[in-house]
Amino acid sequence: MSQTCAQQLLSLLEAHGVDTAFGIPGVHTVEFYRALGQGRIQHVTPRHEQGAGFMADGYARASGKPAACFIITGPGMTNIATAMGQALADSVPMLVISSVNQRHTLGRGQGRLHEMPHQSQTLAGVSLFSHTLLDPAALPEVLNRAFAIFASARPGPVHIEIPLDVMTAPAPQAAAVPARTFPPAPAPAALEMAAEWLATAQRPLLLLGGGTAASPKAARRLVEHLDAPALTTINAKGVLGLDHPLDLGATASLPAARRLASQADVVVAIGTELGETDYDMYTDEGFRLDGRLIRIDIDPQQLGRNQAADLAILAEAGQAMNGLLEHLPAATRRDGAARAAAVRHELALADDPELAPYVPLYATLREVLPEAIVVGDSTGPVYAGNFLASLPAPRRWFNAATGFGTLGYGLPAALGAALAQPQHPVVALIGDGGLQFVLGELGTARDLGRAVAVVIWNNDGYDEIRRYMSMSEVPHLGVDLAAPDFEALASGYACRYRSVGDPAALGQALAELGADDSPLLIEVDATAWVAAL
């Protein structure tokens, strides 16, 4: 019996290794759901399509593999666009499958349900590509194209829209098993040149980006072989392990780390776009590299952006690091740990008055939940944690403070991470303002039955913007918000609730996380917390 296009879609997704989908059923997507009910892919229903996108984002960051989103025409797609923008900015694989009106109605402006002129063009700006499937026979090819990008290029969201009449059309043939796709390998001549430069370097430095997260062993071996300090991006935190003596973390925008970078004679930047949110958070473009720059990236366009390379190597990060190790001579001591320690001493992060209130927060998380995945929103504690937190492994720390910088990311992305890595405790760290973007996803948290800790830093408003207004001598307008009664909300969503005002109370609350499978809301009174220190 022949399959419909919608049924073949689900079969192909399973063949490509997709095991989880997020979406809200609608009248335009019932054929997807007919097929979903016949397959093995688990489905999660968020309370908003933006939540679906953020959950898929968190799932991919925690697991390294894409999930699918099934989204209705029109408002469903405009709702998920923000999540797609965040995923695009942070190179997160995500497959968004949507409906669109029947082929003969497209572009005619007849006022049909969920009609949006040029839906594919609208979503093209927040995706690697957006494709309208006009022929069921083209489905395997379009999916192969998407998964080839996920496996062998700089990943990001892909959007495929399927007209209503195409969904129900018969699939013309059984689809072949998807071909395995491998990422590009580095050119031997490029590795030889890079090895020559590094062999004679006196003050080498590594810049490790999110592209290295899949290859932590190679990253650690390379850093140690070169005896070179390393700066990581936010998405590469944990790639060198906990408290590695050569790891300076995501401090590239701070003066001491910038001086180290400008004094390096050879810099190797691996899997990083060298963008503002990791290297120039003070927006003064003060991150300078005066030595030779070797750039390694899976995306040829990235090799020419932001910082001009002296040697550009197109390759997947893991293959390039392993290949470089094979070409390097025996390890040479270059006082890398001493150089890193000197920078660490000058940074004095724990003594910085801007960061000091958050030092006990991360000490408590580390003590009580050392194996946790911490997923953050755009909020003060997360900005501080980007500097302060040290992680035992990659994919344990990610947030919306990079790239697109959206609000409301933390809770749904944490739910995606909890589904992807059920063996790890998951903590969503979010402000009272950001949480109000996605309060409905507390219902999803309850439905999933996962013991996710939602730590709410309550400072009655958008405090980061409030502080920025003060620094810019702008009167506070639109930033002082009355927070809801979070205890009542927790009760309404059948979640556990604790109110804390100091590190000891936070530790006691976090220790209760595994007591049962319900979400745990921990409201931190920011004013009381600071007063208690």
CSV table of N, CA, C and O in Angstrom, one decimal, residues 171-218:
chain,number,residue,atom,x,y,z
A,171,ALA,N,2.9,9.2,-2.2
A,171,ALA,CA,4.3,9.3,-2.5
A,171,ALA,C,4.6,8.3,-3.6
A,171,ALA,O,4.2,7.2,-3.6
A,172,PRO,N,5.3,8.8,-4.6
A,172,PRO,CA,5.4,8.0,-5.9
A,172,PRO,C,6.3,6.7,-5.7
A,172,PRO,O,6.1,5.8,-6.5
A,173,GLN,N,7.2,6.7,-4.7
A,173,GLN,CA,8.1,5.5,-4.6
A,173,GLN,C,8.6,5.4,-3.2
A,173,GLN,O,8.6,6.4,-2.5
A,174,ALA,N,9.1,4.2,-2.9
A,174,ALA,CA,9.7,4.1,-1.6
A,174,ALA,C,11.0,4.8,-1.6
A,174,ALA,O,11.8,4.7,-2.6
A,175,ALA,N,11.3,5.6,-0.6
A,175,ALA,CA,12.5,6.4,-0.5
A,175,ALA,C,13.7,5.5,-0.1
A,175,ALA,O,13.6,4.6,0.7
A,176,ALA,N,14.8,5.8,-0.7
A,176,ALA,CA,16.1,5.1,-0.4
A,176,ALA,C,16.5,5.5,1.0
A,176,ALA,O,16.2,6.5,1.5
A,177,VAL,N,17.3,4.6,1.6
A,177,VAL,CA,18.0,4.9,2.9
A,177,VAL,C,18.9,6.1,2.7
A,177,VAL,O,19.7,6.1,1.7
A,178,PRO,N,18.8,7.1,3.6
A,178,PRO,CA,19.6,8.3,3.4
A,178,PRO,C,21.1,7.9,3.4
A,178,PRO,O,21.6,7.1,4.1
A,179,ALA,N,21.9,8.6,2.5
A,179,ALA,CA,23.3,8.4,2.5
A,179,ALA,C,24.0,9.0,3.7
A,179,ALA,O,23.5,10.0,4.2
A,180,ARG,N,25.1,8.4,4.2
A,180,ARG,CA,25.8,9.0,5.2
A,180,ARG,C,26.7,10.1,4.6
A,180,ARG,O,27.2,10.0,3.6
A,181,THR,N,26.7,11.2,5.4
A,181,THR,CA,27.4,12.4,4.9
A,181,THR,C,28.5,12.8,5.9
A,181,THR,O,28.2,12.8,7.1
A,182,PHE,N,29.6,13.1,5.4
A,182,PHE,CA,30.8,13.4,6.3
A,182,PHE,C,31.2,14.9,6.1
A,182,PHE,O,31.1,15.4,5.0
A,183,PRO,N,31.7,15.5,7.1
A,183,PRO,CA,32.1,16.9,7.0
A,183,PRO,C,33.4,17.0,6.3
A,183,PRO,O,34.1,16.0,6.1
A,184,PRO,N,33.8,18.2,5.8
A,184,PRO,CA,35.0,18.4,5.1
A,184,PRO,C,36.3,18.2,6.0
A,184,PRO,O,36.3,18.5,7.2
A,185,ALA,N,37.3,17.5,5.4
A,185,ALA,CA,38.5,17.3,6.1
A,185,ALA,C,39.5,18.4,5.7
A,185,ALA,O,39.5,19.0,4.6
A,186,PRO,N,40.5,18.7,6.6
A,186,PRO,CA,41.4,19.8,6.3
A,186,PRO,C,42.4,19.3,5.2
A,186,PRO,O,42.8,18.2,5.1
A,187,ALA,N,42.9,20.3,4.5
A,187,ALA,CA,43.9,20.1,3.5
A,187,ALA,C,45.3,19.8,4.2
A,187,ALA,O,45.7,20.6,5.1
A,188,PRO,N,46.0,18.7,3.8
A,188,PRO,CA,47.3,18.4,4.4
A,188,PRO,C,48.2,19.6,4.3
A,188,PRO,O,49.0,19.8,5.3
A,189,ALA,N,48.3,20.3,3.2
A,189,ALA,CA,49.2,21.4,3.1
A,189,ALA,C,48.9,22.5,4.1
A,189,ALA,O,49.9,23.1,4.7
A,190,ALA,N,47.6,22.7,4.4
A,190,ALA,CA,47.2,23.7,5.4
A,190,ALA,C,47.7,23.3,6.8
A,190,ALA,O,48.1,24.2,7.6
A,191,LEU,N,47.5,22.0,7.1
A,191,LEU,CA,47.9,21.6,8.4
A,191,LEU,C,49.4,21.7,8.6
A,191,LEU,O,49.9,22.0,9.7
A,192,GLU,N,50.2,21.4,7.5
A,192,GLU,CA,51.6,21.5,7.6
A,192,GLU,C,52.1,22.9,7.9
A,192,GLU,O,52.9,23.2,8.7
A,193,MET,N,51.4,23.9,7.2
A,193,MET,CA,51.8,25.3,7.4
A,193,MET,C,51.4,25.7,8.8
A,193,MET,O,52.2,26.4,9.5
A,194,ALA,N,50.2,25.3,9.3
A,194,ALA,CA,49.8,25.7,10.6
A,194,ALA,C,50.8,25.1,11.7
A,194,ALA,O,51.1,25.7,12.6
A,195,ALA,N,51.2,23.8,11.4
A,195,ALA,CA,52.1,23.2,12.4
A,195,ALA,C,53.4,23.9,12.4
A,195,ALA,O,54.1,24.0,13.5
A,196,GLU,N,53.9,24.3,11.2
A,196,GLU,CA,55.2,25.0,11.2
A,196,GLU,C,55.1,26.3,12.0
A,196,GLU,O,56.0,26.7,12.8
A,197,TRP,N,54.0,27.1,11.8
A,197,TRP,CA,53.9,28.3,12.6
A,197,TRP,C,53.8,28.1,14.1
A,197,TRP,O,54.4,28.8,14.9
A,198,LEU,N,53.1,27.0,14.5
A,198,LEU,CA,52.9,26.8,15.9
A,198,LEU,C,54.2,26.2,16.5
A,198,LEU,O,54.4,26.4,17.7
A,199,ALA,N,55.0,25.5,15.7
A,199,ALA,CA,56.2,24.9,16.3
A,199,ALA,C,57.2,25.9,16.8
A,199,ALA,O,57.9,25.7,17.7
A,200,THR,N,57.1,27.1,16.1
A,200,THR,CA,58.1,28.1,16.5
A,200,THR,C,57.4,29.2,17.3
A,200,THR,O,58.1,30.2,17.7
A,201,ALA,N,56.2,29.1,17.6
A,201,ALA,CA,55.5,30.2,18.4
A,201,ALA,C,56.0,30.2,19.8
A,201,ALA,O,56.2,29.1,20.4
A,202,GLN,N,56.1,31.4,20.4
A,202,GLN,CA,56.5,31.5,21.8
A,202,GLN,C,55.3,31.8,22.7
A,202,GLN,O,55.3,31.4,23.8
A,203,ARG,N,54.3,32.4,22.1
A,203,ARG,CA,53.1,32.8,22.9
A,203,ARG,C,51.9,32.4,22.1
A,203,ARG,O,51.1,33.3,21.8
A,204,PRO,N,51.6,31.2,21.9
A,204,PRO,CA,50.4,30.8,21.2
A,204,PRO,C,49.2,30.9,22.0
A,204,PRO,O,49.2,30.9,23.3
A,205,LEU,N,48.0,31.0,21.4
A,205,LEU,CA,46.8,31.2,22.0
A,205,LEU,C,45.7,30.5,21.2
A,205,LEU,O,45.7,30.5,20.0
A,206,LEU,N,44.8,29.8,21.9
A,206,LEU,CA,43.7,29.1,21.1
A,206,LEU,C,42.4,29.8,21.5
A,206,LEU,O,42.1,30.2,22.6
A,207,LEU,N,41.5,30.0,20.5
A,207,LEU,CA,40.2,30.5,20.6
A,207,LEU,C,39.2,29.3,20.2
A,207,LEU,O,39.2,29.0,19.1
A,208,LEU,N,38.6,28.8,21.2
A,208,LEU,CA,37.7,27.6,21.0
A,208,LEU,C,36.3,28.0,20.9
A,208,LEU,O,35.7,28.5,21.9
A,209,GLY,N,35.6,27.7,19.8
A,209,GLY,CA,34.2,28.1,19.6
A,209,GLY,C,33.3,26.9,19.7
A,209,GLY,O,33.7,25.7,20.0
A,210,GLY,N,32.0,27.1,19.6
A,210,GLY,CA,31.0,26.0,19.7
A,210,GLY,C,31.3,24.9,18.7
A,210,GLY,O,30.8,23.8,19.0
A,211,GLY,N,32.0,25.1,17.6
A,211,GLY,CA,32.3,24.0,16.7
A,211,GLY,C,33.2,23.0,17.3
A,211,GLY,O,33.2,21.8,16.8
A,212,THR,N,33.8,23.2,18.5
A,212,THR,CA,34.7,22.2,19.1
A,212,THR,C,33.9,21.4,20.1
A,212,THR,O,34.5,20.4,20.7
A,213,ALA,N,32.6,21.7,20.4
A,213,ALA,CA,31.9,21.0,21.4
A,213,ALA,C,31.7,19.5,21.2
A,213,ALA,O,31.6,18.7,22.1
A,214,ALA,N,31.8,19.1,19.9
A,214,ALA,CA,31.6,17.7,19.6
A,214,ALA,C,32.9,16.9,19.7
A,214,ALA,O,32.9,15.7,19.6
A,215,SER,N,34.0,17.6,20.0
A,215,SER,CA,35.4,17.0,20.0
A,215,SER,C,36.2,17.5,21.2
A,215,SER,O,37.3,18.0,21.1
A,216,PRO,N,35.7,17.3,22.4
A,216,PRO,CA,36.4,17.8,23.6
A,216,PRO,C,37.7,17.1,23.8
A,216,PRO,O,38.7,17.8,24.3
A,217,LYS,N,37.9,15.8,23.5
A,217,LYS,CA,39.2,15.1,23.7
A,217,LYS,C,40.2,15.7,22.8
A,217,LYS,O,41.4,16.0,23.2
A,218,ALA,N,39.9,16.0,21.6
A,218,ALA,CA,40.8,16.6,20.6
A,218,ALA,C,41.2,18.0,21.1
A,218,ALA,O,42.4,18.4,21.0
